[in-house]
Coordinates of C-alpha atoms in Angstrom, one line a residue:
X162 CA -16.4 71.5 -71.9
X163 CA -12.8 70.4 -71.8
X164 CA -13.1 69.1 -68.5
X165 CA -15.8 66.6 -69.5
X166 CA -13.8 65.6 -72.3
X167 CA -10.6 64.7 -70.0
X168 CA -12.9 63.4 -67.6
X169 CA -14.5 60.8 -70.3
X170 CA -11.3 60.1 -71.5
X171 CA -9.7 58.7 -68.4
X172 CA -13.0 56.4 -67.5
X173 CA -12.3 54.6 -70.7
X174 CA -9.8 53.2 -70.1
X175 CA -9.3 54.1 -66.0
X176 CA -10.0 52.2 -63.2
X177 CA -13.1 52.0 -61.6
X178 CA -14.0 51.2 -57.7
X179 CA -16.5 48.3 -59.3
X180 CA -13.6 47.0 -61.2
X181 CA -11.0 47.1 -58.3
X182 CA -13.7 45.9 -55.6
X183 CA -13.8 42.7 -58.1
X184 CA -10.0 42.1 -58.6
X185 CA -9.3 42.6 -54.6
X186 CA -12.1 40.3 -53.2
X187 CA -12.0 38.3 -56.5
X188 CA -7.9 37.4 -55.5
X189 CA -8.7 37.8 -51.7
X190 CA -11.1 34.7 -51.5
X191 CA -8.7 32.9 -54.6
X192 CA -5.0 33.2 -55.3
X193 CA -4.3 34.6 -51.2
X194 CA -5.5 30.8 -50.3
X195 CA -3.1 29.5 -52.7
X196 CA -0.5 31.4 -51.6
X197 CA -1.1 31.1 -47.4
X198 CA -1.2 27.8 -48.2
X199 CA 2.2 27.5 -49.5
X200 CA 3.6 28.9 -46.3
X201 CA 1.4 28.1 -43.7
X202 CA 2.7 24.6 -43.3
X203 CA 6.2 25.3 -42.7
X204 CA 5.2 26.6 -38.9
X205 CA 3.5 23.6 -37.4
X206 CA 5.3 21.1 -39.0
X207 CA 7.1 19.3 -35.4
X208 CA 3.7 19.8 -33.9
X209 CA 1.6 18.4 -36.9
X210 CA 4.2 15.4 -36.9
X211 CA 3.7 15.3 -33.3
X212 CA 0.0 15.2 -33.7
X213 CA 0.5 12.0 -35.8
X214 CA 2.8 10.3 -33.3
X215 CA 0.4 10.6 -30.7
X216 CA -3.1 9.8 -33.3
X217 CA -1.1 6.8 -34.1
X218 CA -0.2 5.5 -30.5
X219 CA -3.7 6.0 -29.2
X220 CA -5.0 3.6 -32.0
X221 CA -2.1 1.0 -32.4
X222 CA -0.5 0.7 -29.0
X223 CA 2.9 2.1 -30.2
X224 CA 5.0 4.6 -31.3
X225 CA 4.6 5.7 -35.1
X226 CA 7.7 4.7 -36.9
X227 CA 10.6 7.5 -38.4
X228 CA 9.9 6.2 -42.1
X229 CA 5.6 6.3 -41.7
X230 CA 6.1 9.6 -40.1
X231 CA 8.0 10.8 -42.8
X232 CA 5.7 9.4 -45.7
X233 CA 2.1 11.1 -44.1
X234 CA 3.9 14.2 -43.2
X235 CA 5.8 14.4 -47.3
X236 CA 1.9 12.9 -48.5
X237 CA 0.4 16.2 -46.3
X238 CA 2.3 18.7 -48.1
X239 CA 2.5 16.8 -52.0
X240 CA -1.3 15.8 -52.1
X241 CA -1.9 19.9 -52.0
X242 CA -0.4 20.0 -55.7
X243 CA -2.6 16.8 -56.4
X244 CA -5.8 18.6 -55.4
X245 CA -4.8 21.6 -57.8
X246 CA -4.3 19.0 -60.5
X247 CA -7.9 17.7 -60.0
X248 CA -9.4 21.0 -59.5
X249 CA -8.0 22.8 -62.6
X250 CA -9.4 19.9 -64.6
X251 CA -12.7 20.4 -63.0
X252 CA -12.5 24.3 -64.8
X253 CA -14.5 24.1 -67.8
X254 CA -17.3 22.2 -66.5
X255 CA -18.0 24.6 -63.7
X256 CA -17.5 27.8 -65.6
X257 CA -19.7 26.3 -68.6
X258 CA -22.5 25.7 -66.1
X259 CA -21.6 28.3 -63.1
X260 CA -20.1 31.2 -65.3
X261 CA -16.7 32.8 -63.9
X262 CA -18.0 35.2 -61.2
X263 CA -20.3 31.9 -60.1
X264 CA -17.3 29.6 -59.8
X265 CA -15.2 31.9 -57.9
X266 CA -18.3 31.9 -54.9
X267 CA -18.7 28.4 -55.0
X268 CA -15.4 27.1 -54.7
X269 CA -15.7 29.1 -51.7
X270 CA -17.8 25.9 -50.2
X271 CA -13.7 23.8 -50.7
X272 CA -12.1 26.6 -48.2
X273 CA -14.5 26.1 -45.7
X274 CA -14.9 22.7 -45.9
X275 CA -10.7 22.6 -45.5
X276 CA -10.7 24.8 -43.1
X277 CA -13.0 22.7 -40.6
X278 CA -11.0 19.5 -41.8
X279 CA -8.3 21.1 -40.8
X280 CA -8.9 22.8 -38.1
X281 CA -11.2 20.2 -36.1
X282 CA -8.4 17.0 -37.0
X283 CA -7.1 17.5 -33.7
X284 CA -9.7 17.1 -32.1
X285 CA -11.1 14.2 -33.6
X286 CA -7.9 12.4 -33.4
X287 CA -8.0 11.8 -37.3
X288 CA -4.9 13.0 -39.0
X289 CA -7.1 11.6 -41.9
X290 CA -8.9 14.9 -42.0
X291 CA -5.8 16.9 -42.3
X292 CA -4.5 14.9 -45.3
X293 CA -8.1 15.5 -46.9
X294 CA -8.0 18.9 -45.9
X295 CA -4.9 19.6 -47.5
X296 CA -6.0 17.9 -51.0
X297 CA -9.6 20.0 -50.5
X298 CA -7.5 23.3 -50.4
X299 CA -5.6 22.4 -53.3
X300 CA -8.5 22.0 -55.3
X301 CA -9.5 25.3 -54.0
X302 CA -6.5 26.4 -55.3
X303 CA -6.1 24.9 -58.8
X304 CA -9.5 26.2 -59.6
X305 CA -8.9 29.7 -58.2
X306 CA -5.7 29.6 -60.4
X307 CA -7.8 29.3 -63.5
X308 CA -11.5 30.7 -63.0
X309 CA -9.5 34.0 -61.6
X310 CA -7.2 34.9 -64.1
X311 CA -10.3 33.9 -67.0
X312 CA -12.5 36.6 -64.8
X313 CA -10.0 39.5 -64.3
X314 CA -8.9 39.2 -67.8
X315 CA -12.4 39.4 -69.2
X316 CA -13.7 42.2 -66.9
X317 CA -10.9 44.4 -67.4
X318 CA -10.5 47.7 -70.4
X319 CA -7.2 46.3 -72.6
X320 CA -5.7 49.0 -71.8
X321 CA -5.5 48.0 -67.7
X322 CA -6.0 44.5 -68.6
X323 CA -2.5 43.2 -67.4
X324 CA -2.6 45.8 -64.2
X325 CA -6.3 44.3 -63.4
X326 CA -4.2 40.9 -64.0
X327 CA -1.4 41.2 -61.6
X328 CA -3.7 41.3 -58.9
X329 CA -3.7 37.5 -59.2
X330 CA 0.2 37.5 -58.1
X331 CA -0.1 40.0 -55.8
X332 CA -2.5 37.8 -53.6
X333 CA -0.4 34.9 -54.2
X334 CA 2.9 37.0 -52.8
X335 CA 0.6 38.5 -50.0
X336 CA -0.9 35.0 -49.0
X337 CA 2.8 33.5 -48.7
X338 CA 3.6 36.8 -46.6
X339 CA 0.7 36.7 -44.0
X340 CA 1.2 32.7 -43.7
X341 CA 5.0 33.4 -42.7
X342 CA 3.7 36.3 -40.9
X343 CA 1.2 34.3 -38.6
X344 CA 4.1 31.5 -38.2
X345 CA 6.2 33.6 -36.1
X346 CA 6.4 32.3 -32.6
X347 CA 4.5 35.2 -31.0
X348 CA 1.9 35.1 -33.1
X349 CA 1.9 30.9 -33.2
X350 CA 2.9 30.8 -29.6
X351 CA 5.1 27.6 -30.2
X352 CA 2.1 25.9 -27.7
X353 CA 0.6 22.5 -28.4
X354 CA -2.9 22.8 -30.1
X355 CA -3.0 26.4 -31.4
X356 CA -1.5 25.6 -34.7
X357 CA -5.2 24.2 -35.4
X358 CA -5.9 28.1 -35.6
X359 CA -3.3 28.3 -38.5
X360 CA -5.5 26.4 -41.0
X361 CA -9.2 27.8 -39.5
X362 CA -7.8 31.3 -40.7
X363 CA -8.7 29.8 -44.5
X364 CA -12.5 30.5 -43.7
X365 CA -11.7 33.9 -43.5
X366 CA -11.3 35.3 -46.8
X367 CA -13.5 32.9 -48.5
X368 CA -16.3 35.0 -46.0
X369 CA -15.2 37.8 -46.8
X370 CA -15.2 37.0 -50.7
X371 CA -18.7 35.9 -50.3
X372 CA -20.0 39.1 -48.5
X373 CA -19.1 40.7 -51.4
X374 CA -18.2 38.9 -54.5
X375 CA -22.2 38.5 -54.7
X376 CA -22.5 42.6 -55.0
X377 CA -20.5 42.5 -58.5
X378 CA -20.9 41.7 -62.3
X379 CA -20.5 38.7 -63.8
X380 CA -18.0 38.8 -66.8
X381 CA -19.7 40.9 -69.7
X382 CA -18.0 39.1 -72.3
X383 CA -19.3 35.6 -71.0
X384 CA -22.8 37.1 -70.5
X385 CA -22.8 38.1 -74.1
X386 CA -21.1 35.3 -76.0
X387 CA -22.1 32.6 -73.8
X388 CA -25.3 33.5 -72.5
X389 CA -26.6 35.6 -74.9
X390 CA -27.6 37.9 -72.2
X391 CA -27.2 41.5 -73.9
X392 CA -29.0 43.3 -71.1
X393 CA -27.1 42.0 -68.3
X394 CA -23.7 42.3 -70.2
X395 CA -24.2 46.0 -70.9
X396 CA -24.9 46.6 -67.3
X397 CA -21.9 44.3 -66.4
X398 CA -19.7 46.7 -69.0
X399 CA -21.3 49.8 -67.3
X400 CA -20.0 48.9 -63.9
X401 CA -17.1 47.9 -64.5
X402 CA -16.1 50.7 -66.9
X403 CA -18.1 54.0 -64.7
X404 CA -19.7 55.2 -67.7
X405 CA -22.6 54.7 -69.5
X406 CA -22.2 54.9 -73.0
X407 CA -20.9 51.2 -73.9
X408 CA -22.0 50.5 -77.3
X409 CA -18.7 50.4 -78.5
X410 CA -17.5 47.6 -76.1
X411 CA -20.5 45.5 -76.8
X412 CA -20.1 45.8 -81.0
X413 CA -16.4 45.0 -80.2
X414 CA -17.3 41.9 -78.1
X415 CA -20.1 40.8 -81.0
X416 CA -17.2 41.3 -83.7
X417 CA -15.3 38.5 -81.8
X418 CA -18.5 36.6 -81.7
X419 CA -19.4 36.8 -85.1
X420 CA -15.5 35.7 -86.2
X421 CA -15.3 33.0 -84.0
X422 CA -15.9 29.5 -85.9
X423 CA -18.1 28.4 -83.0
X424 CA -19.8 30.1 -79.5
X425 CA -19.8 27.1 -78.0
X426 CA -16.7 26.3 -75.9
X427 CA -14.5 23.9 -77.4
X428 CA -12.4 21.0 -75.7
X429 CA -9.0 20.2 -74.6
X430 CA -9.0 18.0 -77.8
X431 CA -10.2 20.4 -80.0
X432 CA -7.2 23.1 -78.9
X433 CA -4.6 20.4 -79.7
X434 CA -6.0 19.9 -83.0
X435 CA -6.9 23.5 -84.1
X436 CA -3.6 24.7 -86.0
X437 CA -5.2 27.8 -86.1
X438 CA -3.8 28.0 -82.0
X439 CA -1.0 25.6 -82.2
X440 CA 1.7 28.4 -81.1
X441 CA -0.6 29.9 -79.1
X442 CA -1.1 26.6 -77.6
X443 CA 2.9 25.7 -76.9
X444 CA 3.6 29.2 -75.8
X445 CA 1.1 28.2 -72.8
X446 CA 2.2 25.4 -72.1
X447 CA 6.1 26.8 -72.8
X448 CA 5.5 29.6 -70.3
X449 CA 3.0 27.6 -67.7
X450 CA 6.0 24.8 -67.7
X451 CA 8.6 27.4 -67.4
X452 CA 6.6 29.4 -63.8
X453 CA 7.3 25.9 -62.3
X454 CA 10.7 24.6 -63.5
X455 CA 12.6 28.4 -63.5
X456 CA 13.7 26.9 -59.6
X457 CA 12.1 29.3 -57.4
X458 CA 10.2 26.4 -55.4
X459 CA 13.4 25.2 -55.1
X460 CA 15.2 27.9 -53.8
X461 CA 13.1 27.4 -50.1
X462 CA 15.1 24.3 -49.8
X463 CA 18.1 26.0 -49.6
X464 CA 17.0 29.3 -47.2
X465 CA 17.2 28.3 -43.8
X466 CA 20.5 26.4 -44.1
X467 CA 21.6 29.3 -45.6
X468 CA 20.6 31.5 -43.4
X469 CA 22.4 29.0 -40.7
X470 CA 25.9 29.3 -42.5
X471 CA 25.7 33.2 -42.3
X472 CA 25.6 32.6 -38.4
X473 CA 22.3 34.1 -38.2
X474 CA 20.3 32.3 -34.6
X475 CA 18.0 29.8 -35.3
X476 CA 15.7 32.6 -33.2
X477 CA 15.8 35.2 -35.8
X478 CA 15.2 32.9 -39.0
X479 CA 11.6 33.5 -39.2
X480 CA 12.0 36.8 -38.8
X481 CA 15.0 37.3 -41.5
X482 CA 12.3 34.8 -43.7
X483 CA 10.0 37.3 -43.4
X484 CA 12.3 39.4 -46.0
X485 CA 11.8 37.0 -48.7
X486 CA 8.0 37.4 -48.5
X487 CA 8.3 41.3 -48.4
X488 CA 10.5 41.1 -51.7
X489 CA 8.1 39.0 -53.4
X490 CA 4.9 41.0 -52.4
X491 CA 6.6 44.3 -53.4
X492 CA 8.1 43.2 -56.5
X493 CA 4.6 41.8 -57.7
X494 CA 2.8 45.1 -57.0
X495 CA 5.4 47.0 -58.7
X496 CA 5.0 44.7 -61.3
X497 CA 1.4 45.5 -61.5
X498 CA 2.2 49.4 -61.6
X499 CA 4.4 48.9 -64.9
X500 CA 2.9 46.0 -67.1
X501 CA 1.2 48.3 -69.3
X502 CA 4.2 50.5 -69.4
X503 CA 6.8 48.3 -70.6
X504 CA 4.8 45.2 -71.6
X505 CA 4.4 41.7 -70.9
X506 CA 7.5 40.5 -73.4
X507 CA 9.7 42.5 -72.2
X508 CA 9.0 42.1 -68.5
X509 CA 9.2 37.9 -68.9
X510 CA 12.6 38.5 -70.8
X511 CA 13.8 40.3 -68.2
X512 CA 12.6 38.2 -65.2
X513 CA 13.8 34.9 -66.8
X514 CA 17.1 36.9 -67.6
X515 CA 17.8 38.1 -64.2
X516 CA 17.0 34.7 -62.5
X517 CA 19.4 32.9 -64.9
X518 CA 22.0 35.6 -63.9
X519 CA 21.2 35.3 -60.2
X520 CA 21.4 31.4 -60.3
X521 CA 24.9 31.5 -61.9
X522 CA 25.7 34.0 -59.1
X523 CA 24.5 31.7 -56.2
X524 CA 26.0 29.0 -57.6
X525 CA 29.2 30.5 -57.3
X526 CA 28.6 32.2 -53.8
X527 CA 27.3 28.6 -52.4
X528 CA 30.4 26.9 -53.6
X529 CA 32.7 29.2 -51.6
X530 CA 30.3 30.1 -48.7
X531 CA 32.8 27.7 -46.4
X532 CA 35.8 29.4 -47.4
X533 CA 34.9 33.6 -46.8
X534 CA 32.6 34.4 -43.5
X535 CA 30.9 37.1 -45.8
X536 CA 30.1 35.0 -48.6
X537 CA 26.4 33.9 -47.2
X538 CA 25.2 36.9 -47.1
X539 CA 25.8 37.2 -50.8
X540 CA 24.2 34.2 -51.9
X541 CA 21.2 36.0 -49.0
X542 CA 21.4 39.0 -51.5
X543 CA 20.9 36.7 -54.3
X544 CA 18.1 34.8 -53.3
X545 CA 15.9 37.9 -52.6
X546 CA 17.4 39.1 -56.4
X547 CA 16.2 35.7 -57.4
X548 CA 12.6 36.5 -55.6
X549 CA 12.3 39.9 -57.3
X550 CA 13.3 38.9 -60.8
X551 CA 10.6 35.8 -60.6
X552 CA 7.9 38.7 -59.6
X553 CA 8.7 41.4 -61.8
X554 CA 7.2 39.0 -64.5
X555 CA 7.1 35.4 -64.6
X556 CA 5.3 35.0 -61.6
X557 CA 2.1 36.7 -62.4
X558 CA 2.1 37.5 -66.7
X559 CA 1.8 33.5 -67.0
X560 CA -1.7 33.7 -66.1
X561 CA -2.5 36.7 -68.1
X562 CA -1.0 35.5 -70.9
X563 CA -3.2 32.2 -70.7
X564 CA -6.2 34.6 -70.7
X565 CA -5.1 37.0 -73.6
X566 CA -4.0 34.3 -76.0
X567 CA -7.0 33.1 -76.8
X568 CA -10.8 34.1 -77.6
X569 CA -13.6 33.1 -75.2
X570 CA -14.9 29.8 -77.0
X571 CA -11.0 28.5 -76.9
X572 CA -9.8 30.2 -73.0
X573 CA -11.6 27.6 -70.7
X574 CA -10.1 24.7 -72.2
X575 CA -7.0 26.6 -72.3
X576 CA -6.8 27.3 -69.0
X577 CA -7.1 23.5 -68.4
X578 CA -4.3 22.9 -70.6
X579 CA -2.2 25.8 -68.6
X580 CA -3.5 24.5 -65.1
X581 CA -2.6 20.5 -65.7
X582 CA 0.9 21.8 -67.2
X583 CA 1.3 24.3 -63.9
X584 CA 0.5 21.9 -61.2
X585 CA 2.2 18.8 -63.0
X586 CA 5.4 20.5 -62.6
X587 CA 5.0 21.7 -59.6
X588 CA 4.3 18.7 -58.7
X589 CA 8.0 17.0 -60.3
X590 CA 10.0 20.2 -58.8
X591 CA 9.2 18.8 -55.2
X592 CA 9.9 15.2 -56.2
X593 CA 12.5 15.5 -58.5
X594 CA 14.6 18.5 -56.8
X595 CA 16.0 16.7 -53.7
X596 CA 17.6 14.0 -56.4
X597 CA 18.8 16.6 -58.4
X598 CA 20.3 18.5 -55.3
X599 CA 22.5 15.3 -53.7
X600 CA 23.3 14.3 -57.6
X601 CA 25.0 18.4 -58.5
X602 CA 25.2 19.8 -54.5
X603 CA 26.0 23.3 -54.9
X604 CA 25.4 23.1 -59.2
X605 CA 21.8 22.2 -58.6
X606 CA 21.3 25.8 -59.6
X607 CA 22.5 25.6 -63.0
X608 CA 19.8 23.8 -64.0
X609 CA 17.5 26.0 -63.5
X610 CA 19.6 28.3 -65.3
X611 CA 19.9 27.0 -68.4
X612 CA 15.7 26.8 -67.8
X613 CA 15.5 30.2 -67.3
X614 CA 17.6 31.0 -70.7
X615 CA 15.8 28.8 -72.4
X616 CA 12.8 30.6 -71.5
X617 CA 13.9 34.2 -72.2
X618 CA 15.4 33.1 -75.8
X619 CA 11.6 31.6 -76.5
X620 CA 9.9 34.5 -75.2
X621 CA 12.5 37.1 -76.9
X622 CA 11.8 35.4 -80.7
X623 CA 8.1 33.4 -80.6
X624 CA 6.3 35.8 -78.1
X625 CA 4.4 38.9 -79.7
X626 CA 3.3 41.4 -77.8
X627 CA -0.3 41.5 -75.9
X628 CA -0.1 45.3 -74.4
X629 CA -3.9 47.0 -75.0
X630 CA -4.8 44.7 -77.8
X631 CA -7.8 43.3 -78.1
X632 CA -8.2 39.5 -78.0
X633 CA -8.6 39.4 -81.7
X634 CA -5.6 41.3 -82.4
X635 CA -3.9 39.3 -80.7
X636 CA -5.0 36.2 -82.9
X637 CA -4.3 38.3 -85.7
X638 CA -0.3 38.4 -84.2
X639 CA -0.2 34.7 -84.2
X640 CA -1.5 34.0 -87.6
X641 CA 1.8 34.3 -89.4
X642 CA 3.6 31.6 -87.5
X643 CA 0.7 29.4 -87.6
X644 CA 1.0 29.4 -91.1
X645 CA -3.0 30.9 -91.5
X646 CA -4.4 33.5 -93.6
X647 CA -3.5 36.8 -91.9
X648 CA -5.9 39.1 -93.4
X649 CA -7.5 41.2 -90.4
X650 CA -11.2 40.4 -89.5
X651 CA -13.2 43.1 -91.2
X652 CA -15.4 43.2 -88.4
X653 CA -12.5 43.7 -86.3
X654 CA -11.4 46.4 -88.9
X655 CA -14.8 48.9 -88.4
X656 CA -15.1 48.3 -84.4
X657 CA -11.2 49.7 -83.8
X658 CA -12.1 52.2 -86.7
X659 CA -15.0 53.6 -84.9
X660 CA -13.1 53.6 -81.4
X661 CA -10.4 55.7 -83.3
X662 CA -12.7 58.1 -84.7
X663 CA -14.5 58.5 -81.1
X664 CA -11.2 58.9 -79.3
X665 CA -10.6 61.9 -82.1
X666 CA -13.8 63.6 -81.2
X667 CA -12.5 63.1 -76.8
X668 CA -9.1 64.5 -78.0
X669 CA -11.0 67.7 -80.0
X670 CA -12.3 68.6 -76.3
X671 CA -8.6 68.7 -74.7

């Protein structure tokens, strides 16, 4: 007898292969594109520009000229943060009609059609496709970025929820890695034409996503609330939670139901207007904003010359890049290992804390890098401190935190919110940085800084904490400072009661 009671009490709240099989092909097919995608360009770029030199002269008779050169190549690699614009605005129509497991296997159909835009450019001569293929990808990506972190965070117990939710960052880390990975010369070969092979490696995971993606359960909580679908959400809770006894996760799901004002999904309009979200509303867009501007984007401007300065061969800088990538993917999953430890707060506090320090640090180093021999490898040191510190927790709790902040009739719109915000300044970080670098030089940093303090200060006084709470409880935190009545949801009340008085009758087995 006490075995079974140990046994039952790990299942409810433990992970489950149906739980991890739809996080791992869930992020596989999603945030990995995303990330490859930020790499994957860096490789081929002299042969991609070459590409167009040669496109162009076959059609006009002449060589392409440095400053059109210049403006497809910059257009190639901006109109992928376009594409994410356009596709997280596209979110809450496709998860209204498609659901969130639904929308994840369609936008499937935008890698592959990317992938054969641009893998097949060359061939046609068209470096057309190739600028389409790019902005196809990123709307790929900015609907993976929301219709992911919406499905992990509905599909997962509270008490794994942010664990379940870092799988979205680790993808993204992993998906920078392999794209650096697969730049390397003797994997790329350095030859004329193979870099096609770069971008037909997209189709890849979006197969394999679809292979199994299929197989798994649709988010319970938007079966129930959204779809009415009782039936199909109990099965969906029984997968994804190994045991089969969930009528405590269903009554908890109906309590939200019943004290929502609505079911129905509400609009971007609606969010804005709602007091009853306002501070969950700016502490989106507050930590969405902060992702983009905390200056890690900007850091890869800086690497390879860097890396040059420390006398390192232009040979071995892919292979020293390769570091960076490894930091980030091992920070992430260690990340993922202590979220529900420590928290989300405290993990945002201290990633925004350490990247201010680190920027003040390689501030400093850059400024005397021409002086000492041994200085760039400190400011080396600091930009993989910088990496970990963005991983440990603002690169991947964003995301959850969109998810957790609100309840399911508010989430979709928010995500919209949180995705325009996301790629709108990721799109001003590559415009705006290169200004901001020949205006400051070697100070460029401390603006980023004084973002990153900013951030830790909000998160430090404004942010409650999300660890195992239900979504409800979490609404609860916020009704204080939104200035509503903070008188717990009765409903609420009896569900958590009734989960206490079960866990007491577990814990009278051990």
């Amino acid at each position: 007898m006490p075995r079974s009671g140990r046994s039952y009490s790990r299942r409810r709240g433990g992970l489950t292969a149906c739980l991890i099989g739809a996080a791992f092909f869930g992020a596989l097919g999603s945030s990995f594109l995303y990330g490859y995608n930020l790499s994957v360009v860096n490789a081929p770029a002299n042969y991609i520009k070459a590409f167009y030199n040669k496109t162009w002269q076959e059609r006009y008779g002449e060589p392409i000229g440095a400053g059109t050169v210049t403006l497809l190549w910059s257009l190639t690699v901006s109109i992928f943060a376009i594409g994410g614009l356009v596709g997280a605005l596209t979110v809450p129509f496709l998860i209204k009609i498609f659901g969130r497991k639904g929308t994840l296997l369609l936008n499937n159909v935008n890698a592959a059609i990317a992938a054969l835009l641009m893998a097949l450019g060359e061939t046609a001569a068209s470096f057309e496709m190739l600028i389409i293929g790019r902005f196809v990808i990123g709307l790929d990506s900015g609907i993976a970025l929301s219709a992911l972190p919406m499905y992990l965070g509905e599909i997962a117990p509270r008490q794994v929820r942010g664990s379940i939710g870092q799988f979205n960052s680790i993808f993204i880390c992993l998906g920078v890695f392999i794209g650096q990975v697969l730049g390397l010369p003797e994997i790329f070969h350095q030859v004329s034409g193979t870099w096609i092979w770069l971008f037909a490696f997209l189709a890849a995971p979006a197969v394999l996503q679809l292979c199994v993606l299929p197989f798994l359960p649709e988010s319970p909580r938007f079966l129930l609330i959204e779809r009415r679908d009782e039936a199909r959400a109990e099965k969906a809770f029984q997968a994804f939670l190994g045991k089969q006894d969930v009528s405590l996760e269903l009554e908890e799901v109906h309590a939200e139901s019943r004290a929502q004002n609505t079911v129905a999904a509400v609009t971007v309009l609606d969010v804005f207007r709602n007091r009853n979200v306002r501070w969950q509303l700016i502490t989106v867009i507050v930590t969405m904003a902060s992702y983009q501007l905390c200056g890690l984007n900007a850091i890869w401007y800086y690497t390879n010359g860097i890396f040059e300065k420390a006398g390192f061969a232009k040979s071995l800088i892919p292979y020293i890049t390769l570091s960076t990538g490894g930091i980030e993917t091992l920070a992430a999953i260690i990340s993922g290992l202590v979220i529900e430890k420590i928290g989300r707060k405290p993990l945002l506090i201290f990633g925004f804390s350490a990247m201010a320090l680190f920027f003040g640090l390689l501030t400093i180093f850059l400024n005397f890098q021409d002086r000492y021999s041994w200085m760039p490898y400190l400011s080396f040191a600091s930009i993989l401190a910088l990496i970990a510190s963005f991983c440990s927790g603002p690169g991947g709790i964003p995301f959850i935190l969109t998810g957790e902040l609100f309840e399911q009739s508010y989430r979709s719109a928010a995500f919209m919110i949180a995705g325009t915000v996301n790629w709108l300044a990721n799109f001003a970080v590559g415009l705006l940085f290169p200004f901001i670098q020949e205006a400051l030089q070697d100070y460029a940093f401390v603006v980023f800084m004084v973002i990153c303090v900013m951030a830790s200060v909000y998160f430090f006084f404004l942010l409650p904490e999300t660890k195992s709470k239900t979504f409800l409880e979490i609404s609860q935190s916020f009704a204080k400072i939104n200035k509503v009545s903070d008188a717990p949801d009765q409903e609420l009340e009896d569900v958590l009661s009734a989960k206490a008085r079960s866990s007491s009758h577990v814990f009278m087995y051990l």
